[in-house]
Structures are given as structure tokens and as C-alpha cells.
Amino acid sequence: MFEIKISETTNNNVWWSYKMKKIIALYKRYIAPIPLDKCAALSYYSLLALLPGLYILFYCVQLFHISLPGLQNFLNQILPLSSVKQIIDFAIKQTQTSKITAIVVIISSLVILSQGVYVFIKYINNLFSIQETSFLQLRIRAFFIALFLVMTLAFLLIALMFIFPILTNQLPIFIYYFILFLIYVLIHFILVLLLIKFCLLKNIPFSILWKGLLFFSITASLLYLLFSPFIRIFANNYASYGPLAGFASILIFFYVYFVLLFIAVNISAIEYHLKRTDVKLKLTIS
């Protein structure tokens, strides 16, 4: 009996040791190489472009003759942070400005967003070992990708405004959140797939990208749904920021969001380089 207990303990220790080594290996492979300075840079660019970006979003939505009060009520329902609602209310009020002011705000927002996209373009092409083009071409590409992202978010927002009333009126709460989670996963998957495809200067097959995209879609959707309860639990930690508490919580949200995005990109890049190595080995052998 004593020998059996020793062997069982040894087996458990070996199993835990194997799992820990596996976790450490995964960390070193996918998470350790993440440039946290670039995650922070993208977070700051997103925060700086938040209010002007909301102006663009609201102007795009108004083109479809959707009332701002209705949009305001809808955003207050789906936003992951209660502190962001004040920012949304302020941004909607600021849309009632002159056309000249609106044009200046829209251009400044796109310039700020394009700077963040430019950082991402340089990083992802370097990660996939793709030769970059000229600085001017990359900046023009980044500007139009930023415009595309805002327009796509506007279309998604309009689509969600029609879907949500159906979900809230006819479904039990558990099924409602499950379907909501699936919708968020699908939106993240499609949006980031298009973002990566536009940012890459070389066509990378979907078979290489899908694992990273799936990881990001699931984790980012969970972050979106769980971040609001997290902020409510640790609300006292942000009380010292006063009126800036909303921006502080948004900055943390953006930072974690971009960390997940860079992990996803790393997963896809490692998959890409492993397949390239396999192809080279097969060519060498043949």
C-alpha cells in the first residue's frame, strides 16, 4: 500500500511538472515576444481618437436617418463600461456643430487613428518577414484602413440596432447572453480578418490566420462582456481619478484588447513560419 501511494504521488508530480513546462513553453512562444510598448502606443492612439472617432461614427449613422436619441439609448445598453456612457452623451451633444468644425474633427480623428494603424502595419509585416514599401504608401494605406474601420463599425452598429430588440424581447436571459457572445465573436472575427488582410503587404492564406483570429475573437468577446463587472468590483481603485475615471478604465480596456490582438497575430505568424520551414525542408529533401 505504501509503495502504491508513493507511485501515485510521483505520477501526479510528473503530470503537474509536464503541464507547467507546457504552460511555460506556450508563454515563451506566444506571449513573451509581444511588444508591450506597441500595445501601449495603440492604446493611447485609440484613446486620443475616441471622441473625434465617435463624431465620425455618429455622422455615419445619421446618414441612414437614425435618430441620435435612439442611438444614445442603444449604446447605453450595450457598452461594457458604465463610465463610458457620459462620454457618449457628451460626444452626441458635440455633433450639433458647424460643418467646418465637423470636417476638422473628422480629419484629425482619422489622422490619429491612421498613426495607430501605421504602427500595426509595420509590426505585422515585420513579424511575417514581408518587405515594406515606402513611408508615404504605408501612411496612405493606414489612413484608408482607419476610414474603413470607422465605416465598418458604423454599419455594424446599425445592424446591431435592428438585431438587439429581437433578442431582448423574445429570449431568456441565458440564451440572450450566449447569442450575444456568439455575435461578438463573429464581429471580431470578420473585422480583424479584414484588418489583417488589409495591413499585410502580401497575401497570407486563411488557413494560417484562422487560429489566431479565433483566439482573439473569443478572448476579446469575453473581455468585452466581463470588463464592466470587473470595473464595478474594483470601482474604488478608480475613484481617485475623479472625472477622468472613465478615460482610465477605457485605457486599461484598450491595452488588454491590443495585448490579445498581438497574441493572435503572433500565433498566426508562428504558424506561417513553421509552414514555410516545412516547405523548405521538403524542397531540400526532394
Short mmCIF file of C-alpha atoms in Angstrom, two decimals:
data_model
loop_
_atom_site.label_atom_id
_atom_site.label_comp_id
_atom_site.label_asym_id
_atom_site.label_seq_id
_atom_site.Cartn_x
_atom_site.Cartn_y
_atom_site.Cartn_z
CA MET A 1 0.00 0.00 0.00
CA PHE A 2 2.83 2.35 0.88
CA GLU A 3 4.56 1.69 -2.49
CA ILE A 4 1.30 2.34 -4.40
CA LYS A 5 0.80 5.70 -2.66
CA ILE A 6 4.37 6.73 -3.49
CA SER A 7 3.93 5.80 -7.15
CA GLU A 8 0.63 7.73 -7.35
CA THR A 9 2.27 10.80 -5.80
CA THR A 10 5.19 10.53 -8.23
CA ASN A 11 2.83 10.26 -11.19
CA ASN A 12 0.93 13.35 -10.03
CA ASN A 13 4.16 15.31 -9.63
CA VAL A 14 5.32 14.24 -13.10
CA TRP A 15 1.94 15.25 -14.59
CA TRP A 16 2.00 18.69 -12.94
CA SER A 17 5.63 19.20 -13.95
CA TYR A 18 4.76 18.35 -17.56
CA LYS A 19 1.81 20.77 -17.54
CA MET A 20 3.88 23.58 -16.05
CA LYS A 21 6.60 23.09 -18.67
CA LYS A 22 3.92 23.14 -21.35
CA ILE A 23 2.47 26.41 -19.99
CA ILE A 24 5.93 28.00 -19.75
CA ALA A 25 6.71 26.91 -23.32
CA LEU A 26 3.44 28.40 -24.58
CA TYR A 27 4.16 31.63 -22.70
CA LYS A 28 7.66 31.94 -24.16
CA ARG A 29 6.40 31.15 -27.64
CA TYR A 30 3.28 33.31 -27.93
CA ILE A 31 3.15 35.87 -25.11
CA ALA A 32 6.75 36.79 -24.20
CA PRO A 33 7.59 38.21 -27.68
CA ILE A 34 4.65 40.68 -27.53
CA PRO A 35 5.87 44.30 -27.78
CA LEU A 36 4.03 45.82 -24.83
CA ASP A 37 5.26 49.29 -25.80
CA LYS A 38 3.34 49.00 -29.09
CA CYS A 39 0.25 47.82 -27.20
CA ALA A 40 0.53 50.91 -25.01
CA ALA A 41 1.07 53.14 -28.07
CA LEU A 42 -2.05 51.77 -29.80
CA SER A 43 -4.00 52.24 -26.56
CA TYR A 44 -3.02 55.92 -26.37
CA TYR A 45 -3.79 56.50 -30.05
CA SER A 46 -7.21 54.88 -29.59
CA LEU A 47 -7.91 56.98 -26.51
CA LEU A 48 -6.86 60.22 -28.24
CA ALA A 49 -9.06 59.37 -31.22
CA LEU A 50 -12.02 58.24 -29.09
CA LEU A 51 -14.10 61.43 -29.04
CA PRO A 52 -13.35 62.50 -32.64
CA GLY A 53 -13.87 58.89 -33.73
CA LEU A 54 -17.28 58.87 -32.05
CA TYR A 55 -18.16 62.02 -34.00
CA ILE A 56 -17.41 60.22 -37.28
CA LEU A 57 -19.37 57.18 -36.14
CA PHE A 58 -22.40 59.28 -35.26
CA TYR A 59 -22.25 61.24 -38.53
CA CYS A 60 -22.12 57.96 -40.49
CA VAL A 61 -25.11 56.59 -38.58
CA GLN A 62 -27.08 59.79 -39.20
CA LEU A 63 -26.70 59.25 -42.95
CA PHE A 64 -29.13 56.34 -42.53
CA HIS A 65 -31.67 58.64 -40.84
CA ILE A 66 -31.27 57.06 -37.39
CA SER A 67 -32.12 59.44 -34.56
CA LEU A 68 -29.40 60.36 -32.09
CA PRO A 69 -31.62 59.77 -29.00
CA GLY A 70 -32.34 56.24 -30.23
CA LEU A 71 -28.63 55.67 -30.86
CA GLN A 72 -27.79 57.05 -27.44
CA ASN A 73 -30.21 54.68 -25.68
CA PHE A 74 -28.89 51.74 -27.68
CA LEU A 75 -25.24 52.46 -26.84
CA ASN A 76 -26.10 52.83 -23.15
CA GLN A 77 -27.45 49.25 -23.27
CA ILE A 78 -24.52 47.54 -24.99
CA LEU A 79 -21.46 49.41 -23.70
CA PRO A 80 -19.21 47.35 -21.40
CA LEU A 81 -18.41 50.33 -19.16
CA SER A 82 -20.98 52.46 -17.37
CA SER A 83 -18.44 55.31 -17.12
CA VAL A 84 -18.28 55.48 -20.93
CA LYS A 85 -21.94 56.48 -21.12
CA GLN A 86 -21.10 60.03 -20.01
CA ILE A 87 -18.52 60.25 -22.79
CA ILE A 88 -21.09 59.00 -25.32
CA ASP A 89 -23.63 61.57 -24.12
CA PHE A 90 -21.05 64.34 -24.43
CA ALA A 91 -19.96 63.18 -27.91
CA ILE A 92 -23.55 63.11 -29.17
CA LYS A 93 -24.13 66.67 -27.97
CA GLN A 94 -20.98 67.81 -29.73
CA THR A 95 -22.22 66.50 -33.09
CA GLN A 96 -24.55 69.53 -33.25
CA THR A 97 -21.74 71.71 -34.56
CA SER A 98 -20.97 73.55 -37.79
CA LYS A 99 -19.82 71.69 -40.90
CA ILE A 100 -16.35 73.26 -40.78
CA THR A 101 -15.84 72.08 -37.20
CA ALA A 102 -17.12 68.64 -38.13
CA ILE A 103 -14.68 68.36 -41.06
CA VAL A 104 -11.73 69.41 -38.87
CA VAL A 105 -12.73 66.89 -36.18
CA ILE A 106 -13.18 64.07 -38.69
CA ILE A 107 -9.81 64.67 -40.39
CA SER A 108 -7.95 64.96 -37.06
CA SER A 109 -9.55 61.75 -35.84
CA LEU A 110 -8.59 59.83 -38.98
CA VAL A 111 -5.01 61.14 -38.76
CA ILE A 112 -4.71 59.96 -35.14
CA LEU A 113 -6.27 56.58 -35.93
CA SER A 114 -4.06 56.16 -39.00
CA GLN A 115 -0.97 56.66 -36.85
CA GLY A 116 -2.02 53.68 -34.72
CA VAL A 117 -2.80 51.64 -37.85
CA TYR A 118 0.62 52.59 -39.25
CA VAL A 119 2.33 51.19 -36.14
CA PHE A 120 0.32 47.97 -36.52
CA ILE A 121 1.13 47.69 -40.27
CA LYS A 122 4.86 48.00 -39.66
CA TYR A 123 4.77 45.46 -36.83
CA ILE A 124 2.69 42.80 -38.57
CA ASN A 125 4.68 42.93 -41.82
CA ASN A 126 7.93 42.71 -39.89
CA LEU A 127 6.52 39.74 -37.96
CA PHE A 128 5.67 37.91 -41.19
CA SER A 129 9.06 38.90 -42.73
CA ILE A 130 7.38 40.89 -45.50
CA GLN A 131 9.37 43.65 -47.14
CA GLU A 132 7.83 47.07 -46.55
CA THR A 133 7.08 49.70 -49.20
CA SER A 134 7.77 53.42 -48.95
CA PHE A 135 6.75 55.52 -45.96
CA LEU A 136 4.22 57.54 -47.97
CA GLN A 137 2.47 54.42 -49.32
CA LEU A 138 2.19 52.96 -45.82
CA ARG A 139 0.75 56.19 -44.42
CA ILE A 140 -1.84 56.40 -47.21
CA ARG A 141 -2.77 52.76 -46.65
CA ALA A 142 -3.06 53.38 -42.89
CA PHE A 143 -5.33 56.40 -43.47
CA PHE A 144 -7.77 54.47 -45.66
CA ILE A 145 -7.73 51.46 -43.32
CA ALA A 146 -8.66 53.81 -40.45
CA LEU A 147 -11.52 55.20 -42.56
CA PHE A 148 -12.62 51.66 -43.41
CA LEU A 149 -12.65 50.65 -39.73
CA VAL A 150 -14.86 53.59 -38.76
CA MET A 151 -17.28 52.98 -41.63
CA THR A 152 -17.44 49.26 -40.85
CA LEU A 153 -18.17 49.97 -37.18
CA ALA A 154 -20.98 52.30 -38.27
CA PHE A 155 -22.55 49.58 -40.43
CA LEU A 156 -22.19 47.01 -37.62
CA LEU A 157 -23.77 49.45 -35.17
CA ILE A 158 -26.76 49.91 -37.47
CA ALA A 159 -27.11 46.13 -37.89
CA LEU A 160 -26.96 45.57 -34.13
CA MET A 161 -29.65 48.19 -33.56
CA PHE A 162 -32.04 46.01 -35.56
CA ILE A 163 -30.91 42.69 -34.01
CA PHE A 164 -30.91 43.62 -30.31
CA PRO A 165 -34.63 44.38 -29.90
CA ILE A 166 -35.43 40.88 -31.21
CA LEU A 167 -33.01 39.27 -28.73
CA THR A 168 -34.16 41.25 -25.68
CA ASN A 169 -37.90 40.76 -26.27
CA GLN A 170 -38.12 37.08 -27.12
CA LEU A 171 -35.28 35.18 -25.46
CA PRO A 172 -34.47 34.04 -21.89
CA ILE A 173 -31.54 35.83 -20.25
CA PHE A 174 -29.06 32.91 -20.54
CA ILE A 175 -29.78 32.30 -24.22
CA TYR A 176 -29.68 36.07 -24.79
CA TYR A 177 -26.13 36.39 -23.43
CA PHE A 178 -24.99 33.25 -25.24
CA ILE A 179 -26.25 34.55 -28.60
CA LEU A 180 -24.81 37.96 -27.78
CA PHE A 181 -21.42 36.33 -27.14
CA LEU A 182 -21.60 34.49 -30.48
CA ILE A 183 -22.47 37.74 -32.27
CA TYR A 184 -19.49 39.49 -30.69
CA VAL A 185 -17.21 36.58 -31.66
CA LEU A 186 -18.42 36.75 -35.27
CA ILE A 187 -18.00 40.54 -35.43
CA HIS A 188 -14.46 40.39 -34.01
CA PHE A 189 -13.51 37.54 -36.32
CA ILE A 190 -14.67 39.28 -39.51
CA LEU A 191 -13.40 42.73 -38.54
CA VAL A 192 -9.90 41.59 -37.51
CA LEU A 193 -9.64 39.27 -40.53
CA LEU A 194 -10.27 42.25 -42.82
CA LEU A 195 -7.88 44.41 -40.77
CA ILE A 196 -5.03 41.88 -41.03
CA LYS A 197 -5.69 41.26 -44.73
CA PHE A 198 -5.54 44.99 -45.49
CA CYS A 199 -2.47 45.58 -43.31
CA LEU A 200 -0.41 42.74 -44.75
CA LEU A 201 1.52 43.65 -47.91
CA LYS A 202 1.45 40.02 -49.02
CA ASN A 203 -1.45 37.60 -49.33
CA ILE A 204 -1.41 35.15 -46.40
CA PRO A 205 -3.78 32.15 -46.66
CA PHE A 206 -6.78 32.00 -44.34
CA SER A 207 -5.65 28.52 -43.22
CA ILE A 208 -2.71 30.19 -41.44
CA LEU A 209 -4.66 33.07 -39.92
CA TRP A 210 -7.76 31.35 -38.55
CA LYS A 211 -6.27 30.02 -35.28
CA GLY A 212 -5.07 33.44 -34.18
CA LEU A 213 -8.34 35.03 -35.30
CA LEU A 214 -10.40 32.50 -33.35
CA PHE A 215 -8.30 33.04 -30.23
CA PHE A 216 -8.71 36.80 -30.43
CA SER A 217 -12.43 36.66 -31.25
CA ILE A 218 -13.24 34.52 -28.21
CA THR A 219 -10.95 36.29 -25.71
CA ALA A 220 -11.87 39.81 -26.90
CA SER A 221 -15.59 38.99 -26.69
CA LEU A 222 -15.12 37.66 -23.15
CA LEU A 223 -13.18 40.81 -22.27
CA TYR A 224 -16.00 42.94 -23.64
CA LEU A 225 -18.65 41.11 -21.61
CA LEU A 226 -16.66 40.77 -18.36
CA PHE A 227 -14.87 44.11 -18.19
CA SER A 228 -17.86 46.02 -16.84
CA PRO A 229 -18.30 43.68 -13.80
CA PHE A 230 -14.52 43.94 -13.23
CA ILE A 231 -14.70 47.75 -13.12
CA ARG A 232 -17.70 47.66 -10.78
CA ILE A 233 -15.87 45.32 -8.36
CA PHE A 234 -12.73 47.48 -8.32
CA ALA A 235 -14.52 50.82 -8.64
CA ASN A 236 -12.81 52.24 -5.53
CA ASN A 237 -9.43 51.89 -7.24
CA TYR A 238 -10.56 54.33 -9.93
CA ALA A 239 -12.43 56.77 -7.69
CA SER A 240 -9.26 58.81 -7.14
CA TYR A 241 -9.22 59.70 -10.87
CA GLY A 242 -12.44 61.69 -10.43
CA PRO A 243 -13.87 62.83 -13.78
CA LEU A 244 -11.02 61.00 -15.57
CA ALA A 245 -12.09 57.60 -14.21
CA GLY A 246 -13.94 56.83 -17.45
CA PHE A 247 -10.83 57.51 -19.55
CA ALA A 248 -8.63 55.49 -17.16
CA SER A 249 -10.89 52.45 -17.43
CA ILE A 250 -11.10 52.81 -21.23
CA LEU A 251 -7.29 52.98 -21.44
CA ILE A 252 -6.99 49.71 -19.49
CA PHE A 253 -9.63 48.14 -21.73
CA PHE A 254 -7.77 49.20 -24.89
CA TYR A 255 -4.45 47.96 -23.51
CA VAL A 256 -5.73 44.46 -22.71
CA TYR A 257 -7.60 44.42 -26.03
CA PHE A 258 -4.43 45.13 -28.02
CA VAL A 259 -2.39 42.64 -25.99
CA LEU A 260 -4.89 39.97 -27.08
CA LEU A 261 -4.65 41.20 -30.67
CA PHE A 262 -0.85 40.95 -30.69
CA ILE A 263 -1.00 37.45 -29.19
CA ALA A 264 -3.36 36.45 -32.03
CA VAL A 265 -1.00 37.93 -34.62
CA ASN A 266 1.93 36.06 -33.04
CA ILE A 267 0.01 32.78 -33.23
CA SER A 268 -0.63 33.31 -36.94
CA ALA A 269 2.96 34.42 -37.62
CA ILE A 270 4.44 31.36 -35.90
CA GLU A 271 2.08 29.14 -37.90
CA TYR A 272 3.21 30.91 -41.08
CA HIS A 273 6.93 30.49 -40.39
CA LEU A 274 6.51 26.84 -39.37
CA LYS A 275 4.79 26.06 -42.67
CA ARG A 276 7.47 27.94 -44.61
CA THR A 277 10.14 25.89 -42.83
CA ASP A 278 8.30 22.64 -43.65
CA VAL A 279 8.06 23.61 -47.32
CA LYS A 280 11.77 24.46 -47.47
CA LEU A 281 12.67 21.13 -45.85
CA LYS A 282 10.51 19.20 -48.33
CA LEU A 283 12.09 21.07 -51.26
CA THR A 284 15.58 20.34 -49.87
CA ILE A 285 14.81 16.63 -49.41
CA SER A 286 13.29 16.30 -52.88
#
